[in-house]
CSV table of N, CA, C and O in Angstrom, one decimal:
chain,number,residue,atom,x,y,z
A,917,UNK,N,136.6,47.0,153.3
A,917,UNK,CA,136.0,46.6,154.6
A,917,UNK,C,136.5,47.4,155.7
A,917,UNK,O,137.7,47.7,155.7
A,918,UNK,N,135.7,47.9,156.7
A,918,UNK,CA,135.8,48.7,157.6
A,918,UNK,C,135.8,47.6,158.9
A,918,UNK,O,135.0,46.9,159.3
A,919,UNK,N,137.1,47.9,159.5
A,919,UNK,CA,137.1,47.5,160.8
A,919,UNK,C,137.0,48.3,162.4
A,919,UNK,O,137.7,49.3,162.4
A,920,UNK,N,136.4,48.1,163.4
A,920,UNK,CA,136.1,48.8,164.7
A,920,UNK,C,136.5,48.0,165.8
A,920,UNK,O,136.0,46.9,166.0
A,921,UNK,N,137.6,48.5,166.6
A,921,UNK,CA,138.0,47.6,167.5
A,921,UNK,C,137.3,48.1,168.8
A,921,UNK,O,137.0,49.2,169.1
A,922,UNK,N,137.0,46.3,170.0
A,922,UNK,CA,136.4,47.0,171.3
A,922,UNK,C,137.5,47.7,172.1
A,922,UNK,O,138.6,47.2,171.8
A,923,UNK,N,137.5,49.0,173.1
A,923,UNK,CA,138.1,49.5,173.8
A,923,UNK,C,137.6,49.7,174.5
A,923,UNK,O,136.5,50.2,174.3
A,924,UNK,N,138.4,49.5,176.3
A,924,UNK,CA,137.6,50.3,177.1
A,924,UNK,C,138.3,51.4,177.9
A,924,UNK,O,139.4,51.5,178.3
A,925,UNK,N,136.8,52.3,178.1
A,925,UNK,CA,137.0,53.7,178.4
A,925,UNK,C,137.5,53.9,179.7
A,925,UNK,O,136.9,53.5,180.7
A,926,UNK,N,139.1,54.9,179.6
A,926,UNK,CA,139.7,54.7,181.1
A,926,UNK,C,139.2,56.0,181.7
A,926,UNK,O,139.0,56.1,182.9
A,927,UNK,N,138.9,57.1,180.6
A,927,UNK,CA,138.4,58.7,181.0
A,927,UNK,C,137.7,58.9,180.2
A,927,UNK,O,137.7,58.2,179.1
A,928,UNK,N,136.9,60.2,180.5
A,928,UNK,CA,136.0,60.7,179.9
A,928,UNK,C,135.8,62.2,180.2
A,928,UNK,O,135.1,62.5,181.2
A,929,UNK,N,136.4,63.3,179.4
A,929,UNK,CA,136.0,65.1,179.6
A,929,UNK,C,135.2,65.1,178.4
A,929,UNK,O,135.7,64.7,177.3
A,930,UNK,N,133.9,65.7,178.5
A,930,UNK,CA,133.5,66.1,177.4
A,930,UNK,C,132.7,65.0,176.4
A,930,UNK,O,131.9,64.0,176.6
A,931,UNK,N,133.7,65.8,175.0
A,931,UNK,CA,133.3,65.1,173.6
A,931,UNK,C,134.5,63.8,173.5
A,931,UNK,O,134.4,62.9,172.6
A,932,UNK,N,135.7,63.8,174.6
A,932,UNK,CA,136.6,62.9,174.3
A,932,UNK,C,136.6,61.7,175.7
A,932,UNK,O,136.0,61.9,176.7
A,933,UNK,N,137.4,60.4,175.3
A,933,UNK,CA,137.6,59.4,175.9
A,933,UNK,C,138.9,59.4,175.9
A,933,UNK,O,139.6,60.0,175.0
A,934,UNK,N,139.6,58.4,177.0
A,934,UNK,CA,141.2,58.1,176.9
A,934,UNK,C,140.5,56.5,176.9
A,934,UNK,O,139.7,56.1,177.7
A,935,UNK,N,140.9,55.9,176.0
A,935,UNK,CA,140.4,54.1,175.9
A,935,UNK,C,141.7,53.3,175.6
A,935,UNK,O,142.8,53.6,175.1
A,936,UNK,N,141.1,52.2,176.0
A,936,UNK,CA,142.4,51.3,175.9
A,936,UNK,C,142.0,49.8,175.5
A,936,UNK,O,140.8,49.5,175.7
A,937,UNK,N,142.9,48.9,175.0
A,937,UNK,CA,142.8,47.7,174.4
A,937,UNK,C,144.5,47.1,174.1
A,937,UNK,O,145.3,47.2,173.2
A,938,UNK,N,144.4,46.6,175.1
A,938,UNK,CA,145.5,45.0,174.9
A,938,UNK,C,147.2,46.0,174.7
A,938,UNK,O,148.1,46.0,173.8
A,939,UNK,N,147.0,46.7,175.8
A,939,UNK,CA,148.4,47.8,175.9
A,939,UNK,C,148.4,49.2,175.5
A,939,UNK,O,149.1,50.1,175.9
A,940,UNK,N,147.5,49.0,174.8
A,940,UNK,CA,147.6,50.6,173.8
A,940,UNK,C,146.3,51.9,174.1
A,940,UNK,O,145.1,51.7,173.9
A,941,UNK,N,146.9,52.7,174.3
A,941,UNK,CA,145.7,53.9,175.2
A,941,UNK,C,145.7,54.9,173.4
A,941,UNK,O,146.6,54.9,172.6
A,942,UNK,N,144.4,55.8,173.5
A,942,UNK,CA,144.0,56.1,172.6
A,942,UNK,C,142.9,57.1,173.0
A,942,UNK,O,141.8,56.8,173.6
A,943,UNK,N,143.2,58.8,172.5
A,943,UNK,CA,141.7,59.1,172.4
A,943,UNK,C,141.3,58.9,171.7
A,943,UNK,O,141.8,58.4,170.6
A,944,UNK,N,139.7,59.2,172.2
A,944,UNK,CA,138.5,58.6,171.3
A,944,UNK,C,137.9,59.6,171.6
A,944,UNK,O,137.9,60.2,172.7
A,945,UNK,N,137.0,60.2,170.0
A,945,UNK,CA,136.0,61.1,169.9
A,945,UNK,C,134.8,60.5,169.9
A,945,UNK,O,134.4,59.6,169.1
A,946,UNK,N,133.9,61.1,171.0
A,946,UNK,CA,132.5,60.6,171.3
A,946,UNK,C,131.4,61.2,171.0
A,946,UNK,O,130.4,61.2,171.7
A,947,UNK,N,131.5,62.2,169.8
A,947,UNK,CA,130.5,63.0,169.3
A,947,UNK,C,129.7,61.6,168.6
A,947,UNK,O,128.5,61.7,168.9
A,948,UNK,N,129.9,60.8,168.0
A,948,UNK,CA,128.6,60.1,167.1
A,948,UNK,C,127.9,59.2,168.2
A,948,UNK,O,126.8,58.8,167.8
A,949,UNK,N,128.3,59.0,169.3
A,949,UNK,CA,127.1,58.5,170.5
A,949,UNK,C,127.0,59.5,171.9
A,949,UNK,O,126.9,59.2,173.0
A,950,UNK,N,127.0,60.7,171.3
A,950,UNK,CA,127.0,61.5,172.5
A,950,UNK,C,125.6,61.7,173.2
A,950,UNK,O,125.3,62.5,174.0
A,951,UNK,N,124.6,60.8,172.7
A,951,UNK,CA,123.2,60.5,174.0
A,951,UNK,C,123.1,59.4,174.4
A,951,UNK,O,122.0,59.0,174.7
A,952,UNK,N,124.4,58.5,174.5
A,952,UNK,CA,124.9,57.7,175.1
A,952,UNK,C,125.7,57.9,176.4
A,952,UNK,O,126.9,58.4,176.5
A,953,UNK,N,125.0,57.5,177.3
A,953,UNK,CA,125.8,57.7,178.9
A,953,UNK,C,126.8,56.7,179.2
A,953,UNK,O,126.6,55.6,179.7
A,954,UNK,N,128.1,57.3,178.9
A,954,UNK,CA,129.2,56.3,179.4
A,954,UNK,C,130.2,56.9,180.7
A,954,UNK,O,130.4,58.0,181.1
A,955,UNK,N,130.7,55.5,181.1
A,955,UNK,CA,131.4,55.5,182.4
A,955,UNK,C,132.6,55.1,182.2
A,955,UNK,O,133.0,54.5,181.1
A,956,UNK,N,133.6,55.3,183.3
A,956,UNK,CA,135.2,54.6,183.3
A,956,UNK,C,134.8,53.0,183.2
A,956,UNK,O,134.0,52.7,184.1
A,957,UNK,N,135.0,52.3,182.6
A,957,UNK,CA,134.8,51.1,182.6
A,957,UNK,C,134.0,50.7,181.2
A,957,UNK,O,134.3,49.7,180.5
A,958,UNK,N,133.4,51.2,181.0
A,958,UNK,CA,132.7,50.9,179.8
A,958,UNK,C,133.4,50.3,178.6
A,958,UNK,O,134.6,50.1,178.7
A,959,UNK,N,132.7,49.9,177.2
A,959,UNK,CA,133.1,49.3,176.0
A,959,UNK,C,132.9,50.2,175.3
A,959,UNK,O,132.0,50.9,175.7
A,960,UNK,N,133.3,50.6,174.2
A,960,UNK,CA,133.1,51.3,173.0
A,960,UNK,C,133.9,50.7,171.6
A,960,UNK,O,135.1,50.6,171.6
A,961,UNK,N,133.0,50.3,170.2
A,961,UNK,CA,133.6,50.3,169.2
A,961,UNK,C,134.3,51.4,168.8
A,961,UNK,O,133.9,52.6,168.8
A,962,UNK,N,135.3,51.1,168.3
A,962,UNK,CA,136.1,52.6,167.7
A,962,UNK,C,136.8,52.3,166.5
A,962,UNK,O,137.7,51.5,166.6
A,963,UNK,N,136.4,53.0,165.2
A,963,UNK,CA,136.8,53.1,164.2
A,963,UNK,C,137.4,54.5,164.0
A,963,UNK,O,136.9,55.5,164.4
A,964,UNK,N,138.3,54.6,163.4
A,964,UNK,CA,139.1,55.6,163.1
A,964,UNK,C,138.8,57.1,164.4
A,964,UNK,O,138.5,58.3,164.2
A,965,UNK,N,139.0,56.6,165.4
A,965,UNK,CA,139.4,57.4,166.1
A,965,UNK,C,138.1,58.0,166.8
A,965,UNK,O,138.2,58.8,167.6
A,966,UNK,N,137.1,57.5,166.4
A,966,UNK,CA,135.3,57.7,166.9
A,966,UNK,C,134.8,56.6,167.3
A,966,UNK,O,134.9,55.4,166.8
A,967,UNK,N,134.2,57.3,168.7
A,967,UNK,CA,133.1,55.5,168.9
A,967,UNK,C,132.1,55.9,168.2
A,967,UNK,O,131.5,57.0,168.1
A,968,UNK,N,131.9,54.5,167.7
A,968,UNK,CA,130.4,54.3,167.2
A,968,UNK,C,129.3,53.8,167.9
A,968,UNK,O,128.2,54.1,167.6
A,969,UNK,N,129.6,53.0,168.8
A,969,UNK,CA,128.4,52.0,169.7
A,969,UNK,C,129.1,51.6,171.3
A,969,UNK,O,130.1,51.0,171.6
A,970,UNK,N,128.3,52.2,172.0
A,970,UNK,CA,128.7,51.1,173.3
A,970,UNK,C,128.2,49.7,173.1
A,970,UNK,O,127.1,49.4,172.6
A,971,UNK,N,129.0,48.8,173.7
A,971,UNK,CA,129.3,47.3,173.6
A,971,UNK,C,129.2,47.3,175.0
A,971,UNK,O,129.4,48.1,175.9
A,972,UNK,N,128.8,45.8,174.9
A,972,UNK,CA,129.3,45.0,176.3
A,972,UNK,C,130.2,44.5,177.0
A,972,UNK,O,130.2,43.4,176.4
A,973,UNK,N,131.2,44.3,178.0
A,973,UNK,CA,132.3,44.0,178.0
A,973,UNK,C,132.3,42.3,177.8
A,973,UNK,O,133.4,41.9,177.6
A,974,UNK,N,131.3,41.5,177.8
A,974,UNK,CA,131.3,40.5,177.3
A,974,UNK,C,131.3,40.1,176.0
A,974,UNK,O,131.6,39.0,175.5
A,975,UNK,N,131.0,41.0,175.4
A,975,UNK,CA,130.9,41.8,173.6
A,975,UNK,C,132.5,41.8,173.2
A,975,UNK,O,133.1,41.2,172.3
A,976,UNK,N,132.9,42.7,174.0
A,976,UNK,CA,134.2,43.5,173.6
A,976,UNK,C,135.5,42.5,173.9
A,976,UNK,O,136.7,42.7,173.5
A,977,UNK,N,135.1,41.1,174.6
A,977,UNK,CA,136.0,40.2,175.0
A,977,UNK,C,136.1,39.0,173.9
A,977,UNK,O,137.1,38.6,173.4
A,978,UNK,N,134.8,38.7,173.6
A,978,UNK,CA,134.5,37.8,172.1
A,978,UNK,C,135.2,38.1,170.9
A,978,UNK,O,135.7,37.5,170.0
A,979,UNK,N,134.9,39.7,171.3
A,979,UNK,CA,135.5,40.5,169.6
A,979,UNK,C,136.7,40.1,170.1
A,979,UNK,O,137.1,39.1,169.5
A,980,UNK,N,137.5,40.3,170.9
A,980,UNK,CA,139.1,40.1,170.8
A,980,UNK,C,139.3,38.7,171.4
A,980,UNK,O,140.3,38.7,172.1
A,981,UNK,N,139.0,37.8,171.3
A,981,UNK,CA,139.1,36.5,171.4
A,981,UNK,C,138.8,35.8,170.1
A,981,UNK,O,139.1,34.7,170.0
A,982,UNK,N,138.2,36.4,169.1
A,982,UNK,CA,138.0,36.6,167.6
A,982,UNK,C,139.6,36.7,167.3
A,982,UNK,O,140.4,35.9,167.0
A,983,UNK,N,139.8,38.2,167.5
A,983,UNK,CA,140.9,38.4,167.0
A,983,UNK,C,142.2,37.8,167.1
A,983,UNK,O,143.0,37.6,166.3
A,984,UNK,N,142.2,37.7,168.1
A,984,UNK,CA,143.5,36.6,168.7
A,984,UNK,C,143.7,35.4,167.8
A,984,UNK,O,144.8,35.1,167.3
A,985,UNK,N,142.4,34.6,167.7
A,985,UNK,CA,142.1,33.2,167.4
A,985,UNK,C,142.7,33.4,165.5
A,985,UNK,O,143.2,32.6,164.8
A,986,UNK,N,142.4,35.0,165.2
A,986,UNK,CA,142.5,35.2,163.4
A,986,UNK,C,144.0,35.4,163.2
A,986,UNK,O,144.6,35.0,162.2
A,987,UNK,N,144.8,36.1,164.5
A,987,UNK,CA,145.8,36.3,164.4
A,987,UNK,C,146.7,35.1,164.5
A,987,UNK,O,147.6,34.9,163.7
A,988,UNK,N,146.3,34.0,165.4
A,988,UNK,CA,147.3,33.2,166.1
A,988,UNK,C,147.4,32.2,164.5
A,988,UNK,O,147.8,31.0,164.4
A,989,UNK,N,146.7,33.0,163.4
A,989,UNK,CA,146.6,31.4,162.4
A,989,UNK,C,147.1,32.4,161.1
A,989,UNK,O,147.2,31.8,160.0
A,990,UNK,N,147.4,33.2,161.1
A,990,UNK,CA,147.8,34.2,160.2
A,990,UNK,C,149.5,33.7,159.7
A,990,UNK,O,149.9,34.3,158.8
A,991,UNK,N,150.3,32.8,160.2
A,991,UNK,CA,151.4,32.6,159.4
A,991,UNK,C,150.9,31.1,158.5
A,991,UNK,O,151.0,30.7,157.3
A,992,UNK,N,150.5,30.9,159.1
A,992,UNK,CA,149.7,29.4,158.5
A,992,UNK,C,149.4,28.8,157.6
A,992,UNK,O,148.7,27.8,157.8
């Protein structure tokens, strides 16, 4: 099973992103949606180190309110 977490984009030069999610900053390679126009602020799934899809930050908040909700039950 492949997982893709939301991050959002704090920079952008190029083919790369500086993104972040819940403390943790990260480039991101943006060759597989590069005719996708993104901004500082935006959402991006990112799997192994590539976005795959821009998201919505209403999108990207669900997904990690998912997450939270799987984590907070994980000793359980």
């Amino acid at each position: 099973m492949c997982l893709a977490v939301p991050m959002r984009v704090d920079g952008v030069e190029g083919y790369m992103a500086r993104c972040s999610a819940k403390g943790v900053e990260r480039d991101v390679n943006l060759f597989l949606i590069q005719d996708e126009p993104l901004e500082v602020g935006d959402h991006v799934l990112v799997h192994v180190g590539y976005a795959i899809q821009k998201v919505s930050a209403e999108d990207a908040g669900s997904t990690w309110a998912l997450f939270d909700e799987l984590l907070a039950t994980e000793g359980e």
